Short mmCIF file of C-alpha atoms in Angstrom, two decimals:
data_model
loop_
_atom_site.label_atom_id
_atom_site.label_comp_id
_atom_site.label_asym_id
_atom_site.label_seq_id
_atom_site.Cartn_x
_atom_site.Cartn_y
_atom_site.Cartn_z
CA GLN A 1 -20.63 115.97 -76.47
CA VAL A 2 -17.61 117.20 -78.47
CA ALA A 3 -18.67 115.22 -81.54
CA ALA A 4 -22.23 116.53 -81.23
CA GLY A 5 -20.97 120.09 -80.85
CA LEU A 6 -18.78 119.85 -83.94
CA ALA A 7 -21.67 118.37 -85.91
CA ALA A 8 -23.84 121.30 -84.78
CA GLY A 9 -21.27 123.79 -86.04
CA TYR A 10 -19.17 124.59 -82.99
CA ARG A 11 -15.58 125.36 -83.94
CA LEU A 12 -13.99 126.15 -80.58
CA VAL A 13 -13.22 123.35 -78.14
CA ASP A 14 -12.24 124.43 -74.63
CA THR A 15 -10.52 121.66 -72.69
CA ALA A 16 -7.83 121.30 -70.01
CA SER A 17 -5.51 118.64 -68.67
CA HIS A 18 -7.51 118.70 -65.43
CA TYR A 19 -10.73 117.85 -67.28
CA GLY A 20 -9.26 114.49 -68.19
CA ASN A 21 -10.83 114.50 -71.66
CA GLU A 22 -8.07 115.66 -74.00
CA GLY A 23 -7.83 112.18 -75.50
CA GLU A 24 -11.59 112.09 -76.10
CA VAL A 25 -11.41 115.53 -77.71
CA ALA A 26 -8.73 114.27 -80.10
CA LYS A 27 -10.82 111.23 -81.00
CA ALA A 28 -13.93 113.35 -81.63
CA LEU A 29 -11.98 115.74 -83.84
CA LYS A 30 -10.63 112.89 -85.94
CA GLN A 31 -14.03 111.27 -86.32
CA SER A 32 -15.75 114.56 -87.15
CA GLY A 33 -14.00 115.03 -90.46
CA VAL A 34 -13.56 118.72 -89.67
CA ALA A 35 -10.13 119.99 -90.69
CA ARG A 36 -7.81 120.76 -87.78
CA GLY A 37 -7.26 124.27 -89.12
CA ASP A 38 -11.00 124.96 -88.89
CA VAL A 39 -11.18 124.21 -85.15
CA LYS A 40 -9.77 126.39 -82.38
CA LEU A 41 -8.35 124.23 -79.61
CA VAL A 42 -7.89 125.63 -76.10
CA THR A 43 -6.22 123.77 -73.25
CA LYS A 44 -4.84 124.71 -69.84
CA ILE A 45 -1.98 123.91 -67.46
CA TRP A 46 -3.26 122.71 -64.08
CA TYR A 47 -1.70 124.08 -60.91
CA ASP A 48 -0.11 120.73 -60.03
CA ASP A 49 1.95 121.08 -63.23
CA MET A 50 3.11 124.65 -62.66
CA GLY A 51 6.78 125.52 -62.32
CA ASP A 52 9.47 123.19 -63.64
CA ARG A 53 6.82 120.65 -64.71
CA ALA A 54 5.07 123.06 -67.06
CA ALA A 55 7.04 122.26 -70.22
CA GLU A 56 6.38 118.54 -69.76
CA ALA A 57 2.71 119.25 -69.09
CA ILE A 58 2.44 121.19 -72.36
CA ARG A 59 4.02 118.32 -74.29
CA GLY A 60 1.63 115.91 -72.57
CA SER A 61 -1.43 117.92 -73.58
CA LEU A 62 -0.25 118.11 -77.19
CA ALA A 63 0.31 114.34 -77.23
CA ARG A 64 -3.13 113.59 -75.77
CA LEU A 65 -4.77 116.03 -78.19
CA ASP A 66 -2.77 114.42 -81.02
CA THR A 67 -1.79 117.79 -82.46
CA ASP A 68 1.36 119.80 -83.04
CA TYR A 69 -0.16 122.96 -81.63
CA VAL A 70 -3.05 124.44 -79.70
CA ASP A 71 -4.64 127.71 -80.68
CA LEU A 72 -4.71 128.96 -77.09
CA LEU A 73 -2.76 127.75 -74.07
CA LEU A 74 -3.84 129.03 -70.66
CA MET A 75 -2.45 128.93 -67.15
CA HIS A 76 -5.49 127.46 -65.38
CA PHE A 77 -4.99 129.17 -62.01
CA PRO A 78 -2.57 131.76 -60.61
CA GLY A 79 -1.18 129.29 -58.10
CA SER A 80 -1.59 126.15 -56.09
CA ILE A 81 -4.29 125.43 -53.57
CA ASN A 82 -1.90 126.76 -50.91
CA SER A 83 -1.62 130.20 -52.54
CA LEU A 84 -2.81 132.10 -49.48
CA GLN A 85 -0.31 130.30 -47.29
CA ASP A 86 2.65 130.65 -49.63
CA PRO A 87 2.28 133.59 -52.08
CA GLU A 88 6.05 133.81 -52.70
CA THR A 89 6.20 130.24 -53.95
CA ASN A 90 3.18 130.79 -56.15
CA GLY A 91 4.74 133.90 -57.65
CA ARG A 92 7.79 131.84 -58.58
CA LEU A 93 5.59 129.08 -60.04
CA ARG A 94 3.71 131.62 -62.16
CA ARG A 95 6.95 133.04 -63.57
CA GLN A 96 8.37 129.60 -64.35
CA THR A 97 5.13 128.46 -65.94
CA TRP A 98 4.82 131.57 -68.07
CA LYS A 99 8.39 131.12 -69.29
CA ALA A 100 7.49 127.59 -70.46
CA MET A 101 4.40 129.00 -72.16
CA GLU A 102 6.45 131.69 -73.90
CA ASP A 103 8.80 128.96 -75.13
CA ALA A 104 5.81 127.00 -76.47
CA TYR A 105 4.59 130.16 -78.20
CA ASP A 106 8.01 130.76 -79.77
CA ALA A 107 8.13 127.14 -80.98
CA GLY A 108 4.67 127.33 -82.56
CA ALA A 109 3.22 124.81 -80.13
CA ALA A 110 0.79 127.47 -78.89
CA ARG A 111 -0.59 130.06 -81.31
CA ALA A 112 -1.54 132.30 -78.38
CA ILE A 113 -1.01 132.17 -74.61
CA GLY A 114 -3.05 133.53 -71.74
CA VAL A 115 -4.34 133.01 -68.23
CA ALA A 116 -7.49 131.99 -66.41
CA ASN A 117 -8.92 133.04 -63.05
CA PHE A 118 -6.32 135.76 -62.51
CA THR A 119 -7.00 138.88 -60.47
CA ARG A 120 -5.81 142.36 -61.40
CA ARG A 121 -2.84 141.92 -59.04
CA HIS A 122 -1.76 138.75 -60.78
CA LEU A 123 -2.07 140.40 -64.18
CA LYS A 124 -0.06 143.46 -63.15
CA GLU A 125 2.68 141.20 -61.83
CA LEU A 126 2.74 139.18 -65.05
CA LEU A 127 2.75 142.22 -67.31
CA GLY A 128 5.67 143.59 -65.35
CA SER A 129 7.88 140.56 -65.95
CA CYS A 130 6.75 138.77 -69.11
CA ARG A 131 8.36 138.80 -72.55
CA VAL A 132 5.15 137.81 -74.35
CA PRO A 133 2.06 139.43 -72.80
CA PRO A 134 -1.12 137.38 -72.27
CA ALA A 135 -3.49 137.57 -75.22
CA VAL A 136 -6.51 136.24 -73.34
CA ILE A 137 -7.91 135.91 -69.85
CA GLN A 138 -10.65 133.35 -69.24
CA MET A 139 -12.80 134.17 -66.22
CA GLU A 140 -16.35 133.83 -64.99
CA VAL A 141 -18.57 136.67 -66.24
CA HIS A 142 -22.36 136.85 -66.42
CA PRO A 143 -25.09 139.30 -65.36
CA TYR A 144 -24.87 138.08 -61.75
CA PHE A 145 -21.06 138.35 -61.67
CA GLN A 146 -20.01 141.26 -63.86
CA GLN A 147 -16.37 141.89 -62.84
CA VAL A 148 -16.54 145.41 -64.31
CA GLU A 149 -13.23 146.74 -62.96
CA LEU A 150 -11.23 143.67 -63.99
CA ILE A 151 -12.76 143.71 -67.47
CA GLU A 152 -11.94 147.40 -67.90
CA TYR A 153 -8.36 146.77 -66.78
CA CYS A 154 -7.94 143.88 -69.23
CA GLN A 155 -9.35 145.90 -72.10
CA SER A 156 -7.02 148.79 -71.28
CA LYS A 157 -4.10 146.37 -71.63
CA GLY A 158 -5.32 144.76 -74.84
CA ILE A 159 -6.17 141.45 -73.17
CA GLN A 160 -9.23 139.73 -74.65
CA VAL A 161 -11.70 138.55 -72.02
CA MET A 162 -13.16 135.09 -72.58
CA ALA A 163 -16.32 134.82 -70.48
CA GLN A 164 -16.56 131.46 -68.78
CA SER A 165 -20.00 130.36 -67.49
CA PRO A 166 -21.78 133.15 -69.42
CA LEU A 167 -25.15 131.72 -68.41
CA ALA A 168 -24.05 131.31 -64.77
CA HIS A 169 -24.38 128.09 -62.83
CA GLY A 170 -27.75 126.41 -62.94
CA ASP A 171 -28.46 126.78 -59.23
CA LEU A 172 -28.25 130.59 -59.54
CA GLY A 173 -31.37 130.64 -61.69
CA LEU A 174 -30.08 133.26 -64.15
CA LEU A 175 -32.28 132.01 -66.97
CA ASP A 176 -35.33 132.45 -64.75
CA ASP A 177 -34.44 136.04 -63.87
CA ARG A 178 -37.49 138.29 -64.25
CA VAL A 179 -35.58 141.24 -65.71
CA LEU A 180 -33.88 139.07 -68.32
CA GLY A 181 -37.25 137.46 -69.02
CA LYS A 182 -38.86 140.83 -69.71
CA ILE A 183 -36.04 141.91 -72.02
CA ALA A 184 -36.19 138.58 -73.83
CA ALA A 185 -39.96 138.78 -74.29
CA ALA A 186 -39.70 142.32 -75.64
CA HIS A 187 -37.27 141.22 -78.32
CA GLY A 188 -38.68 137.79 -79.09
CA VAL A 189 -35.59 135.93 -77.90
CA SER A 190 -34.61 133.73 -74.95
CA PRO A 191 -33.00 134.90 -71.66
CA ALA A 192 -29.87 132.97 -72.68
CA GLN A 193 -29.68 134.97 -75.90
CA VAL A 194 -30.02 138.22 -73.96
CA SER A 195 -27.15 137.29 -71.65
CA LEU A 196 -24.89 136.23 -74.53
CA ARG A 197 -25.72 139.37 -76.53
CA TRP A 198 -24.88 141.55 -73.52
CA LEU A 199 -21.46 139.91 -73.26
CA LEU A 200 -20.80 140.33 -76.97
CA GLN A 201 -21.74 144.00 -76.83
CA LEU A 202 -19.18 144.41 -74.04
CA GLY A 203 -16.56 143.02 -76.41
CA LEU A 204 -16.21 139.72 -74.54
CA ALA A 205 -16.00 136.22 -76.01
CA PRO A 206 -18.54 133.99 -74.23
CA VAL A 207 -17.85 130.27 -73.94
CA ALA A 208 -21.05 128.40 -73.13
CA PHE A 209 -21.08 124.74 -72.17
CA SER A 210 -23.61 121.97 -71.86
CA SER A 211 -25.07 121.07 -68.49
CA SER A 212 -24.42 117.42 -69.38
#
């Protein structure tokens, strides 16, 4: 799918160590003939690699992606699966992980750093202790899950919101929504285009993905 996307004109590739496809992304980029500087690469640190394993995880992602840098490096989650049971440990893991990400940013291994799936509480905590503030937050946003307060908070802090799942999950039936259908018909476009345009007008950066 990466090769097909690049051939179709896509120039942002959103991957993660947890997806298990960083090597395939690297191969597709090489075979595409598209210059590395023309493609924005995003990858993420999985929660199993948070803390003192973060620096090694970053080096591993760069090696698998066969590149000296990524354009955006994200902390995939604000903590481990046991976050509710052990918030103190997760707070420490976040701080350690962010320090490794700041080091990667300083070294040029990450052109920008950010977070994913953070709440306002997590962001406030990070902004209160970080040296390099997050440039981006990736989170689920679509007409059925608007996250208005969190978006407003991020924008007030200069954090760009990257809208994950902008067309929602297929089982939610967003693209069959009657209101979206009426708006789409009135403007001669598709419901998907209406949803994406709404996100863009909010100042968000939607990242759509293939169902396959």
